[in-house]
PDB file of C-alpha atoms in Angstrom:
ATOM      1  CA  MET F  27      67.404 109.279-105.829  1.00 79.00           C
ATOM      2  CA  PRO F  28      70.172 111.605-104.607  1.00 86.00           C
ATOM      3  CA  THR F  29      72.444 110.665-101.731  1.00 96.00           C
ATOM      4  CA  THR F  30      72.475 112.899 -98.676  1.00 97.00           C
ATOM      5  CA  SER F  31      75.293 114.533 -96.738  1.00 98.00           C
ATOM      6  CA  TYR F  32      74.579 115.653 -93.184  1.00 98.00           C
ATOM      7  CA  GLY F  33      76.265 118.780 -91.907  1.00 98.00           C
ATOM      8  CA  VAL F  34      76.271 121.528 -89.318  1.00 98.00           C
ATOM      9  CA  LEU F  35      76.671 125.262 -89.690  1.00 98.00           C
ATOM     10  CA  ILE F  36      78.645 126.151 -86.554  1.00 97.00           C
ATOM     11  CA  VAL F  37      78.196 129.871 -85.919  1.00 96.00           C
ATOM     12  CA  ASN F  38      79.963 131.993 -83.302  1.00 96.00           C
ATOM     13  CA  GLU F  39      78.815 135.106 -81.423  1.00 95.00           C
ATOM     14  CA  GLN F  40      80.203 137.322 -84.221  1.00 95.00           C
ATOM     15  CA  ASN F  41      77.967 135.541 -86.766  1.00 94.00           C
ATOM     16  CA  GLN F  42      81.004 133.865 -88.330  1.00 96.00           C
ATOM     17  CA  LEU F  43      80.787 130.382 -89.798  1.00 97.00           C
ATOM     18  CA  LEU F  44      83.294 127.677 -88.906  1.00 98.00           C
ATOM     19  CA  MET F  45      84.796 126.385 -92.128  1.00 98.00           C
ATOM     20  CA  ALA F  46      87.263 123.579 -92.668  1.00 98.00           C
ATOM     21  CA  HIS F  47      89.759 123.265 -95.505  1.00 98.00           C
ATOM     22  CA  ALA F  48      89.501 119.951 -97.321  1.00 93.00           C
ATOM     23  CA  THR F  49      93.022 118.559 -97.605  1.00 93.00           C
ATOM     24  CA  GLY F  50      94.448 118.964-101.099  1.00 90.00           C
ATOM     25  CA  GLN F  51      91.469 120.992-102.325  1.00 92.00           C
ATOM     26  CA  LYS F  52      91.053 124.645-103.224  1.00 96.00           C
ATOM     27  CA  HIS F  53      87.849 125.248-101.309  1.00 96.00           C
ATOM     28  CA  TRP F  54      86.754 125.440 -97.696  1.00 98.00           C
ATOM     29  CA  ASP F  55      83.650 123.617 -96.517  1.00 98.00           C
ATOM     30  CA  ILE F  56      81.418 122.960 -93.525  1.00 98.00           C
ATOM     31  CA  PRO F  57      81.765 119.726 -91.550  1.00 98.00           C
ATOM     32  CA  LYS F  58      79.529 117.208 -93.336  1.00 97.00           C
ATOM     33  CA  GLY F  59      79.333 113.662 -94.642  1.00 96.00           C
ATOM     34  CA  GLY F  60      77.243 110.568 -95.131  1.00 96.00           C
ATOM     35  CA  ALA F  61      75.275 108.665 -92.529  1.00 97.00           C
ATOM     36  CA  GLU F  62      76.317 105.290 -91.202  1.00 96.00           C
ATOM     37  CA  ALA F  63      73.811 102.436 -91.042  1.00 96.00           C
ATOM     38  CA  GLY F  64      71.127 103.092 -88.464  1.00 97.00           C
ATOM     39  CA  GLU F  65      72.050 106.734 -87.810  1.00 97.00           C
ATOM     40  CA  SER F  66      69.480 109.503 -87.760  1.00 98.00           C
ATOM     41  CA  ALA F  67      70.212 112.735 -89.634  1.00 98.00           C
ATOM     42  CA  ARG F  68      71.053 114.480 -86.357  1.00 98.00           C
ATOM     43  CA  GLU F  69      73.352 111.642 -85.216  1.00 98.00           C
ATOM     44  CA  ALA F  70      75.179 111.635 -88.559  1.00 98.00           C
ATOM     45  CA  ALA F  71      75.699 115.407 -88.446  1.00 98.00           C
ATOM     46  CA  ILE F  72      77.041 115.279 -84.871  1.00 98.00           C
ATOM     47  CA  ARG F  73      79.420 112.401 -85.738  1.00 98.00           C
ATOM     48  CA  GLU F  74      80.713 114.193 -88.850  1.00 97.00           C
ATOM     49  CA  VAL F  75      81.449 117.336 -86.811  1.00 98.00           C
ATOM     50  CA  ARG F  76      83.263 115.246 -84.195  1.00 98.00           C
ATOM     51  CA  GLU F  77      85.308 113.309 -86.792  1.00 97.00           C
ATOM     52  CA  GLU F  78      86.236 116.337 -88.900  1.00 97.00           C
ATOM     53  CA  THR F  79      86.838 118.892 -86.114  1.00 97.00           C
ATOM     54  CA  GLY F  80      86.937 117.181 -82.735  1.00 97.00           C
ATOM     55  CA  ILE F  81      84.080 119.432 -81.588  1.00 97.00           C
ATOM     56  CA  GLU F  82      81.440 117.689 -79.477  1.00 96.00           C
ATOM     57  CA  LEU F  83      77.924 119.011 -80.076  1.00 97.00           C
ATOM     58  CA  SER F  84      74.864 117.846 -78.177  1.00 97.00           C
ATOM     59  CA  ALA F  85      71.733 116.808 -80.041  1.00 97.00           C
ATOM     60  CA  ASP F  86      69.710 119.543 -78.360  1.00 96.00           C
ATOM     61  CA  SER F  87      72.191 122.247 -79.473  1.00 96.00           C
ATOM     62  CA  LEU F  88      71.263 121.647 -83.119  1.00 97.00           C
ATOM     63  CA  GLU F  89      68.606 123.635 -84.932  1.00 96.00           C
ATOM     64  CA  GLU F  90      67.334 121.729 -87.960  1.00 96.00           C
ATOM     65  CA  LEU F  91      67.482 123.738 -91.185  1.00 96.00           C
ATOM     66  CA  GLY F  92      66.275 120.865 -93.361  1.00 95.00           C
ATOM     67  CA  ARG F  93      67.160 119.041 -96.532  1.00 96.00           C
ATOM     68  CA  MET F  94      68.074 121.013 -99.624  1.00 95.00           C
ATOM     69  CA  PRO F  95      69.398 120.300-103.121  1.00 94.00           C
ATOM     70  CA  TYR F  96      73.203 120.520-103.302  1.00 95.00           C
ATOM     71  CA  ARG F  97      74.473 118.805-106.449  1.00 93.00           C
ATOM     72  CA  PRO F  98      72.634 116.808-109.108  1.00 93.00           C
ATOM     73  CA  ALA F  99      73.185 113.516-107.259  1.00 95.00           C
ATOM     74  CA  LYS F 100      73.484 114.852-103.695  1.00 96.00           C
ATOM     75  CA  ASP F 101      71.336 116.720-101.190  1.00 97.00           C
ATOM     76  CA  LEU F 102      72.398 118.348 -97.942  1.00 97.00           C
ATOM     77  CA  HIS F 103      70.537 117.922 -94.672  1.00 98.00           C
ATOM     78  CA  LEU F 104      71.714 120.829 -92.550  1.00 98.00           C
ATOM     79  CA  PHE F 105      71.608 121.770 -88.912  1.00 97.00           C
ATOM     80  CA  ARG F 106      72.960 124.852 -87.173  1.00 96.00           C
ATOM     81  CA  ALA F 107      74.620 125.290 -83.793  1.00 96.00           C
ATOM     82  CA  PHE F 108      75.407 128.613 -82.179  1.00 96.00           C
ATOM     83  CA  VAL F 109      78.576 128.522 -80.052  1.00 96.00           C
ATOM     84  CA  HIS F 110      80.763 131.005 -78.220  1.00 95.00           C
ATOM     85  CA  THR F 111      84.428 131.176 -79.207  1.00 93.00           C
ATOM     86  CA  ARG F 112      85.428 130.837 -75.541  1.00 90.00           C
ATOM     87  CA  ASP F 113      83.794 127.380 -75.630  1.00 91.00           C
ATOM     88  CA  CYS F 114      84.935 126.466 -79.146  1.00 92.00           C
ATOM     89  CA  ASP F 115      88.673 126.940 -79.573  1.00 93.00           C
ATOM     90  CA  ILE F 116      89.380 126.149 -83.209  1.00 94.00           C
ATOM     91  CA  SER F 117      93.138 126.003 -82.554  1.00 94.00           C
ATOM     92  CA  ALA F 118      92.325 122.716 -80.787  1.00 94.00           C
ATOM     93  CA  CYS F 119      90.344 121.319 -83.731  1.00 96.00           C
ATOM     94  CA  LYS F 120      91.672 118.071 -85.154  1.00 96.00           C
ATOM     95  CA  CYS F 121      90.378 115.823 -87.899  1.00 96.00           C
ATOM     96  CA  THR F 122      90.263 112.126 -87.040  1.00 95.00           C
ATOM     97  CA  SER F 123      88.862 110.855 -90.343  1.00 93.00           C
ATOM     98  CA  PHE F 124      91.354 109.888 -93.026  1.00 92.00           C
ATOM     99  CA  PHE F 125      91.471 108.888 -96.693  1.00 88.00           C
ATOM    100  CA  PRO F 126      94.252 107.345 -98.811  1.00 90.00           C
ATOM    101  CA  HIS F 127      96.049 110.136-100.704  1.00 86.00           C
ATOM    102  CA  HIS F 128      95.390 109.770-104.449  1.00 82.00           C
ATOM    103  CA  ALA F 129      99.075 109.802-105.419  1.00 85.00           C
ATOM    104  CA  SER F 130     100.950 108.334-102.454  1.00 88.00           C
ATOM    105  CA  GLY F 131      98.305 106.141-100.836  1.00 88.00           C
ATOM    106  CA  VAL F 132      99.348 107.595 -97.462  1.00 90.00           C
ATOM    107  CA  MET F 133      96.417 107.966 -95.063  1.00 93.00           C
ATOM    108  CA  THR F 134      95.647 111.685 -94.964  1.00 92.00           C
ATOM    109  CA  PRO F 135      93.241 113.692 -92.774  1.00 94.00           C
ATOM    110  CA  GLU F 136      90.123 114.826 -94.656  1.00 94.00           C
ATOM    111  CA  VAL F 137      90.550 118.335 -93.219  1.00 96.00           C
ATOM    112  CA  ASP F 138      93.788 120.225 -92.579  1.00 96.00           C
ATOM    113  CA  GLN F 139      92.788 123.752 -91.439  1.00 97.00           C
ATOM    114  CA  PHE F 140      89.944 125.521 -89.655  1.00 98.00           C
ATOM    115  CA  LYS F 141      88.837 129.146 -89.479  1.00 97.00           C
ATOM    116  CA  TRP F 142      85.978 131.450 -88.599  1.00 98.00           C
ATOM    117  CA  VAL F 143      84.648 133.059 -91.764  1.00 97.00           C
ATOM    118  CA  ASP F 144      82.617 136.240 -92.149  1.00 96.00           C
ATOM    119  CA  PRO F 145      79.514 135.713 -94.331  1.00 94.00           C
ATOM    120  CA  ALA F 146      80.875 138.117 -96.972  1.00 94.00           C
ATOM    121  CA  ASP F 147      83.938 135.869 -97.442  1.00 96.00           C
ATOM    122  CA  ILE F 148      82.022 132.616 -97.902  1.00 96.00           C
ATOM    123  CA  PRO F 149      81.648 132.995-101.715  1.00 96.00           C
ATOM    124  CA  VAL F 150      85.417 133.458-102.023  1.00 96.00           C
ATOM    125  CA  LEU F 151      86.299 130.389 -99.959  1.00 97.00           C
ATOM    126  CA  ALA F 152      83.499 127.875-100.529  1.00 97.00           C
ATOM    127  CA  ALA F 153      82.738 125.932-103.702  1.00 96.00           C
ATOM    128  CA  LYS F 154      79.975 127.351-105.899  1.00 96.00           C
ATOM    129  CA  SER F 155      77.579 124.541-104.932  1.00 95.00           C
ATOM    130  CA  MET F 156      78.019 125.206-101.191  1.00 96.00           C
ATOM    131  CA  THR F 157      77.794 128.962-101.698  1.00 95.00           C
ATOM    132  CA  ALA F 158      74.529 128.485-103.609  1.00 94.00           C
ATOM    133  CA  VAL F 159      73.009 126.476-100.738  1.00 95.00           C
ATOM    134  CA  LEU F 160      74.165 128.947 -98.091  1.00 95.00           C
ATOM    135  CA  ARG F 161      72.857 131.901-100.138  1.00 92.00           C
ATOM    136  CA  THR F 162      69.330 130.533 -99.647  1.00 91.00           C
ATOM    137  CA  LEU F 163      69.679 131.175 -95.893  1.00 89.00           C
ATOM    138  CA  PRO F 164      69.644 134.705 -94.389  1.00 80.00           C
ATOM    139  CA  GLY F 165      73.205 135.811 -93.642  1.00 80.00           C
ATOM    140  CA  PHE F 166      74.504 132.637 -95.319  1.00 83.00           C
ATOM    141  CA  GLY F 167      73.001 130.741 -92.395  1.00 82.00           C
ATOM    142  CA  THR F 168      74.819 132.773 -89.752  1.00 83.00           C
ATOM    143  CA  THR F 169      71.847 134.720 -88.395  1.00 80.00           C
ATOM    144  CA  ARG F 170      68.959 133.537 -86.258  1.00 76.00           C
ATOM    145  CA  ASP F 171      66.474 134.876 -88.832  1.00 64.00           C
ATOM    146  CA  THR F 172      65.978 131.563 -90.660  1.00 47.00           C
TER     147      THR F 172
END
């Protein structure tokens, strides 16, 4: 049975998607990750957003998009939150989850940059597997038509 990552598509008033750059990687991604023991899907998604961006989302701000195949051994359970840039200043975003760097062992933030991305630019920035999931959603998940 595949594992599941829980994530949130954070969309602004210009229908741009908040993407985060995974430290040391080529691609940009959405805030997502695994659940901790006892967490619901919604709780896991909210915690992952908080840990990877510092953004606090309320449970009732999330629209459930559902679970979808992502990689052979992993599914995504996605939610979406519409925000206004005046209330979501990405220059203040900060990742508080760390991993040991593969070469140095130094604790390194999982995410090192944030930006608002137009739907047309998602295939250029995101990994093929994430792009494929987002392509199944109207406007790459940035419109209210899903």
